[in-house]
Tab-separated table of C-alpha atoms and ligand atoms in Angstrom:
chain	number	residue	atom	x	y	z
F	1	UNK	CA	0.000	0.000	0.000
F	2	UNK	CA	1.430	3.339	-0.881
F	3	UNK	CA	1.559	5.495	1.981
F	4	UNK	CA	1.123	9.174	0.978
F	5	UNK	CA	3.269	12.039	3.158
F	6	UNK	CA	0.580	13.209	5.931
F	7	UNK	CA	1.181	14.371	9.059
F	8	UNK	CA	-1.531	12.160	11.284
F	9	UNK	CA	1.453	9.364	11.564
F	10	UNK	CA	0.792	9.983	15.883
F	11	UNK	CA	-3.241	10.056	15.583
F	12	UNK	CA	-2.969	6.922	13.718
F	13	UNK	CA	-0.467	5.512	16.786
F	14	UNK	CA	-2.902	6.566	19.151
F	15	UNK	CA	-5.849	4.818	17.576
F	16	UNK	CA	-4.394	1.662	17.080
F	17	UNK	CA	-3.478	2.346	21.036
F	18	UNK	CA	-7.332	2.652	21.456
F	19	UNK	CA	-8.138	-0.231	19.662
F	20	UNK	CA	-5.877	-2.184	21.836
F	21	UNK	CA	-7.354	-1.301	25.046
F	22	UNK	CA	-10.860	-2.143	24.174
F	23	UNK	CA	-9.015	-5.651	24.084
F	24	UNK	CA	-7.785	-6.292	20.812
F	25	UNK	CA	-4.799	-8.445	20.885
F	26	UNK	CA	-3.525	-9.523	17.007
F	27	UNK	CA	-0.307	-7.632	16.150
F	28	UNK	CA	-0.818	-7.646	12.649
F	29	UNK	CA	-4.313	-6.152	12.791
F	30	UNK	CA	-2.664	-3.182	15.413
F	31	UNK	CA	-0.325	-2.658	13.151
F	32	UNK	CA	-2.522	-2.362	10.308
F	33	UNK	CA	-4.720	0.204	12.042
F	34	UNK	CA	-2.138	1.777	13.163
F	35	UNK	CA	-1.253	1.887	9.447
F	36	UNK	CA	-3.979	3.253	7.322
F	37	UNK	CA	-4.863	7.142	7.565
F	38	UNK	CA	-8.521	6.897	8.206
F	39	UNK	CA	-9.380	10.574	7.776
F	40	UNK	CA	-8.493	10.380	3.666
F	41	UNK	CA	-11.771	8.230	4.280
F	42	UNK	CA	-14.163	10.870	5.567
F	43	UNK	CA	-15.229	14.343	4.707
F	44	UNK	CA	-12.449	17.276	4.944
F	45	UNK	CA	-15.116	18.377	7.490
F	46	UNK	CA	-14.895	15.245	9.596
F	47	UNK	CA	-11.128	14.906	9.646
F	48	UNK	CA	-11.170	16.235	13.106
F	49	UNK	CA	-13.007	13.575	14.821
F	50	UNK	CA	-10.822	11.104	12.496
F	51	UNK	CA	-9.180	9.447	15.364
F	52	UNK	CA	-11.649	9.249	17.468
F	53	UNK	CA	-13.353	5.528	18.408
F	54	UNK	CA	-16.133	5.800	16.886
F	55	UNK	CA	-18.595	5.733	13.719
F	56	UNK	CA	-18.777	8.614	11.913
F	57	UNK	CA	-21.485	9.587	8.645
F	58	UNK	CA	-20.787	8.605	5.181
F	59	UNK	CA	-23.396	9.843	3.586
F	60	UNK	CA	-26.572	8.109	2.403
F	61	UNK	CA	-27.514	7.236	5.743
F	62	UNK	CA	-24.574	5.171	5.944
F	63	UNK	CA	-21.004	4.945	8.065
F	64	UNK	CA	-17.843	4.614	8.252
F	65	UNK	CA	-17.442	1.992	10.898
F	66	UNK	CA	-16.060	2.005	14.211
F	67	UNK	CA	-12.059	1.080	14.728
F	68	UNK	CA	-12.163	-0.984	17.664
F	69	UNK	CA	-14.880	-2.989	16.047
F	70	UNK	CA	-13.148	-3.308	12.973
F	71	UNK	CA	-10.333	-4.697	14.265
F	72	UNK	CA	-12.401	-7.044	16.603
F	73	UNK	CA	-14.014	-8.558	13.665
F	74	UNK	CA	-11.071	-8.647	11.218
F	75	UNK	CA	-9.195	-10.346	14.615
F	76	UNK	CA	-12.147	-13.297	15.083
F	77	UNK	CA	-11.414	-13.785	10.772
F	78	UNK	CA	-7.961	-14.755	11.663
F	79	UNK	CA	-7.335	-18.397	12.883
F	80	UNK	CA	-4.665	-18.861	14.860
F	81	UNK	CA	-1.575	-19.433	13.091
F	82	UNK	CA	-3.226	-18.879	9.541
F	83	UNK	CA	-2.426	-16.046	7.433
F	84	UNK	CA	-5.716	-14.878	5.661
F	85	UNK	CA	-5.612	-15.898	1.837
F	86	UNK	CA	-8.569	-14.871	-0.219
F	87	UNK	CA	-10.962	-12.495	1.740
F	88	UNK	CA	-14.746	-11.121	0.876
F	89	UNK	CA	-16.387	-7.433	2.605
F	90	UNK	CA	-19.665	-7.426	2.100
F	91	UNK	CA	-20.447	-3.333	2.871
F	92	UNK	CA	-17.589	-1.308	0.935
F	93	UNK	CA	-19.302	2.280	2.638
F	94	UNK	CA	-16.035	4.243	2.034
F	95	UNK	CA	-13.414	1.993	1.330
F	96	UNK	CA	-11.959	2.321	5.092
F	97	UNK	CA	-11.987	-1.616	5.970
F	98	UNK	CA	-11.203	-2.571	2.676
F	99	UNK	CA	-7.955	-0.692	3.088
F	100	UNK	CA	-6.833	-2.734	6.179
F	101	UNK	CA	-7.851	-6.210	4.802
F	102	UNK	CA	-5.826	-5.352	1.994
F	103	UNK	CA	-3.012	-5.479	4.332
F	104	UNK	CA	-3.949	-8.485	6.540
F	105	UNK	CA	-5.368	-10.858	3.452
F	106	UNK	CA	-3.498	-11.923	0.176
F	107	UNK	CA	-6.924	-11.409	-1.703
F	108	UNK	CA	-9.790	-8.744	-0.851
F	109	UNK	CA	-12.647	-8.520	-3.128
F	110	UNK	CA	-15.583	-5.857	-1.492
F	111	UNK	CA	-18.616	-5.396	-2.475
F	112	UNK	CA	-21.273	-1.830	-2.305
F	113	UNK	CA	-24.778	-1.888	-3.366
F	114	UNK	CA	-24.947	2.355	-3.431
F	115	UNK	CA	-23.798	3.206	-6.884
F	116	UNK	CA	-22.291	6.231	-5.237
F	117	UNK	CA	-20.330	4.952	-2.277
F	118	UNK	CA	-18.897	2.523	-4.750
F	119	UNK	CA	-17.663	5.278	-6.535
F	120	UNK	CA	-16.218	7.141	-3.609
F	121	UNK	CA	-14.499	4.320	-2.431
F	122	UNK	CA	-13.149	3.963	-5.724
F	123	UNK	CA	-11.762	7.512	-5.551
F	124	UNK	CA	-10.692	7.585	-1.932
F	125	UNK	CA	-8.515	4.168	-2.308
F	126	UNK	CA	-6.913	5.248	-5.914
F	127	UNK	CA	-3.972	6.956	-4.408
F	128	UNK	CA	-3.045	3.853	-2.707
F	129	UNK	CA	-2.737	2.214	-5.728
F	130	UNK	CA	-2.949	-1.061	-3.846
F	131	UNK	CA	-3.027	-4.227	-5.984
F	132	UNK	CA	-4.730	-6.903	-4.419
F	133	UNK	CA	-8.221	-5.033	-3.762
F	134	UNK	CA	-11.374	-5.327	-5.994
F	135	UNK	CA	-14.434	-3.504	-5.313
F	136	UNK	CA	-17.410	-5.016	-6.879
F	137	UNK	CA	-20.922	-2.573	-7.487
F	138	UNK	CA	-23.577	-4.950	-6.648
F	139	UNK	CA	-25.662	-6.985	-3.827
F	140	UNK	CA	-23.382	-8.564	-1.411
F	141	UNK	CA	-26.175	-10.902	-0.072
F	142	UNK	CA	-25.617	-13.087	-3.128
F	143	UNK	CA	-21.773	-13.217	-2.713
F	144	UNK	CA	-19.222	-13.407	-5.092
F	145	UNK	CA	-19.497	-17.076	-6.586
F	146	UNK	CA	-16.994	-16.041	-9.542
F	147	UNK	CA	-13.888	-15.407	-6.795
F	148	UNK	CA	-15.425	-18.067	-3.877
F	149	UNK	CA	-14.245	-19.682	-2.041
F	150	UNK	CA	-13.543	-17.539	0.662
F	151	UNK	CA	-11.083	-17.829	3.966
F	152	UNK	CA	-12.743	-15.163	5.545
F	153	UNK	CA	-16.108	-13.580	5.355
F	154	UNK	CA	-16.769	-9.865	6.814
F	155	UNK	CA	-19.911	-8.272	6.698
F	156	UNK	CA	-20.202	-4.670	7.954
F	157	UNK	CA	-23.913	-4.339	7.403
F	158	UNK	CA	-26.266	-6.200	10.073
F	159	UNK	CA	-28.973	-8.671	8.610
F	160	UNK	CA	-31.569	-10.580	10.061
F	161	UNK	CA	-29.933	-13.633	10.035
F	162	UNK	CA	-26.589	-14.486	7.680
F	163	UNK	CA	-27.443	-14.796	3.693
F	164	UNK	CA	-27.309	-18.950	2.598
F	165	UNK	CA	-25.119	-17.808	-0.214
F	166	UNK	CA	-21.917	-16.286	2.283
F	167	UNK	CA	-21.929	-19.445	4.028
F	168	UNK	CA	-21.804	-21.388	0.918
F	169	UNK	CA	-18.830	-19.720	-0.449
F	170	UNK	CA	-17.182	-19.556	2.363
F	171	UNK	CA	-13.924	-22.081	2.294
F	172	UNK	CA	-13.596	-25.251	4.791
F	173	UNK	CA	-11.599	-23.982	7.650
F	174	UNK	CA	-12.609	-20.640	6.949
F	175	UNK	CA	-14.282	-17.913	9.232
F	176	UNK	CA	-17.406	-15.502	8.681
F	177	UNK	CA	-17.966	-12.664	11.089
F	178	UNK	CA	-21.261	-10.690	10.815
F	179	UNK	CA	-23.693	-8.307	13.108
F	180	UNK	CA	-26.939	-9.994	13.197
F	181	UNK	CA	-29.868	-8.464	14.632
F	182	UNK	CA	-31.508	-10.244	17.206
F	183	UNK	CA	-34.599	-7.543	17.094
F	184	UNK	CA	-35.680	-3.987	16.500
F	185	UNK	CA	-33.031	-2.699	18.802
F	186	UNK	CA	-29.961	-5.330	19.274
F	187	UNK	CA	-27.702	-7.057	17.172
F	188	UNK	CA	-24.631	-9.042	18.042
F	189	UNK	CA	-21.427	-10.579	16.441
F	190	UNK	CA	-21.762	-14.095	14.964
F	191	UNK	CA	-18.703	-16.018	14.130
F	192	UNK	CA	-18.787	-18.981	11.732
F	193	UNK	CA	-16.155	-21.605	10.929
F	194	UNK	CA	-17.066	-23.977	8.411
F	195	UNK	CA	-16.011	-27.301	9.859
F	196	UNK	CA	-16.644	-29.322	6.474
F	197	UNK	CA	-18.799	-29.208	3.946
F	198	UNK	CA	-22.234	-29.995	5.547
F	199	UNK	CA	-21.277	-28.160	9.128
F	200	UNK	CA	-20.658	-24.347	10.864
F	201	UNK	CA	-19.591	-23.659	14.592
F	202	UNK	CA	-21.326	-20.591	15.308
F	203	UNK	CA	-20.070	-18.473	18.094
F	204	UNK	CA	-22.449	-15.144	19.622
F	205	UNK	CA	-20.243	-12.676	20.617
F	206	UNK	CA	-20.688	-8.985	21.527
F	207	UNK	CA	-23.401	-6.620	20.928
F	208	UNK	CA	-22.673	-4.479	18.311
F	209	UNK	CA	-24.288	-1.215	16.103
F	210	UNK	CA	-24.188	-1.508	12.816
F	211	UNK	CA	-26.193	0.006	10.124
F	212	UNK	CA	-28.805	-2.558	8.160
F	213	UNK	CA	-27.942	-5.254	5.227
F	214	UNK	CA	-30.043	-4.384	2.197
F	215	UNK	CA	-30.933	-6.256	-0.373
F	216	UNK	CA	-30.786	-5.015	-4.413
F	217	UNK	CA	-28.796	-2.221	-5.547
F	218	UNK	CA	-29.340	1.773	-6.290
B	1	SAH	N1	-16.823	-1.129	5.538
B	1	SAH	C1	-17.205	0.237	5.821
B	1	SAH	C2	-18.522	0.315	6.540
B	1	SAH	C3	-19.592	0.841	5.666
B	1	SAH	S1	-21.215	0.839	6.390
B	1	SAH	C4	-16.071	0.911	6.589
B	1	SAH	O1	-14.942	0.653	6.254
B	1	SAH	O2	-16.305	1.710	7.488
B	1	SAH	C5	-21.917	-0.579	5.643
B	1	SAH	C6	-22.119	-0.533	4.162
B	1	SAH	O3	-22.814	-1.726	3.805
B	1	SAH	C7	-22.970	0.615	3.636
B	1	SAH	O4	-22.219	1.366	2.715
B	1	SAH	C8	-24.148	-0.088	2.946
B	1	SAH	O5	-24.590	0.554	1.761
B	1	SAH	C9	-23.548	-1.454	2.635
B	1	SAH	N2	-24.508	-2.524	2.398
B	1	SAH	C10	-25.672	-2.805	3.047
B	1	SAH	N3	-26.269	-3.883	2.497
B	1	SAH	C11	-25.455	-4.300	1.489
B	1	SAH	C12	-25.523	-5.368	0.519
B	1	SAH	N4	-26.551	-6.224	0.474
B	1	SAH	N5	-24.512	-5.495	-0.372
B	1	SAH	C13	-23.458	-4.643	-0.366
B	1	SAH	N6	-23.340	-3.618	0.501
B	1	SAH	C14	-24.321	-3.445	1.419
């Protein structure tokens, strides 16, 4: 990933400092937080509050996601001792995440169903010029059967329950981690390993806040 010169090098320390005390532990996932300048993600208006652990507005009702959950999730994608290979976002929003998997994973394909955030991802990740990302304009609920399958599964949108097709492309030994409303007003973190071809471990983790998983695109 190209780094451009910018002078947030100590905010960006100081996040990934954050994100460590709410109790994430993976180096590699630190590092990578403490690695990608998340205000060239947001509004010029929003750089400000850049650093800060929390979600912040996108745009069409939708956010950039918060750090220390971020990092939580990417960490519960890792298995011990197994460096991520191919890797599928459902939930582009701004291009933030897909900027740290693409430093963690081999492979990240990510996938937007607003025509425009697709776009501004597109033009927010450009001066990276990094070379293993694809970001894909369509409905993530149905996957990405042309690239699957997939070691890891991230979805930064919270259904009701997690789409049939993500767990069929994701790869044996792999791991999915989504938000998954439980009702109007709660949603927690589900983690999936696919144990073999026929059978998922699913783990319920923390509650989280995420913003909902549409279906179709606009
Ligand atoms: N990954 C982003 C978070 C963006 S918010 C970050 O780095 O901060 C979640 C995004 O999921 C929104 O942009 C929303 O439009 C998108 N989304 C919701 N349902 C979707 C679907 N079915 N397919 C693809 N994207 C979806």
């Amino acid at each position: 990933m190209k780094q451009p010169v910018e002078r947030f090098a100590a905010y960006r320390q100081a996040l990934a400092a954050k994100v460590h005390a709410s109790g994430v532990k993976h180096g590699k996932t630190l590092e990578a937080i403490a690695t990608v300048p998340r205000h060239a993600f947001m509004d010029p208006g929003l750089h400000a509050q850049a650093y800060e652990d929390t979600a912040l507005p996108i745009g069409h009702e939708q956010t950039i996601s918060k750090p220390s959950v971020v990092a939580r999730m990417i960490e519960l994608m890792h298995k011990p001792r197994h460096p991520l290979g191919k890797v599928l976002e459902i939930g582009t929003g701004c291009g933030y995440q897909a900027a740290v998997l693409s430093l963690l994973a081999d492979e990240v394909y990510s996938i937007e169903r607003i025509r425009p955030l697709h776009d501004l991802a597109r033009a927010k990740l450009r001066p990276f010029r990094i070379n293993n990302l694809r970001l894909i304009y369509g409905d993530g609920i149905l996957g990405l059967p042309q690239a699957a399958p997939f070691d890891g599964i991230i979805l930064a949108a919270a259904g009701l329950g997690i789409p049939d097709a993500l767990l069929d492309q994701l790869a044996i030994g792999g791991r999915l981690v989504a938000p998954v409303a439980k009702n109007e007003k709660e949603q927690q973190l589900v983690m999936v390993e696919r144990m073999s071809s026929q059978r998922y471990q699913r783990t319920v983790l923390d509650g989280v806040f995420f913003v909902p998983l549409q279906s179709g695109v606009v």
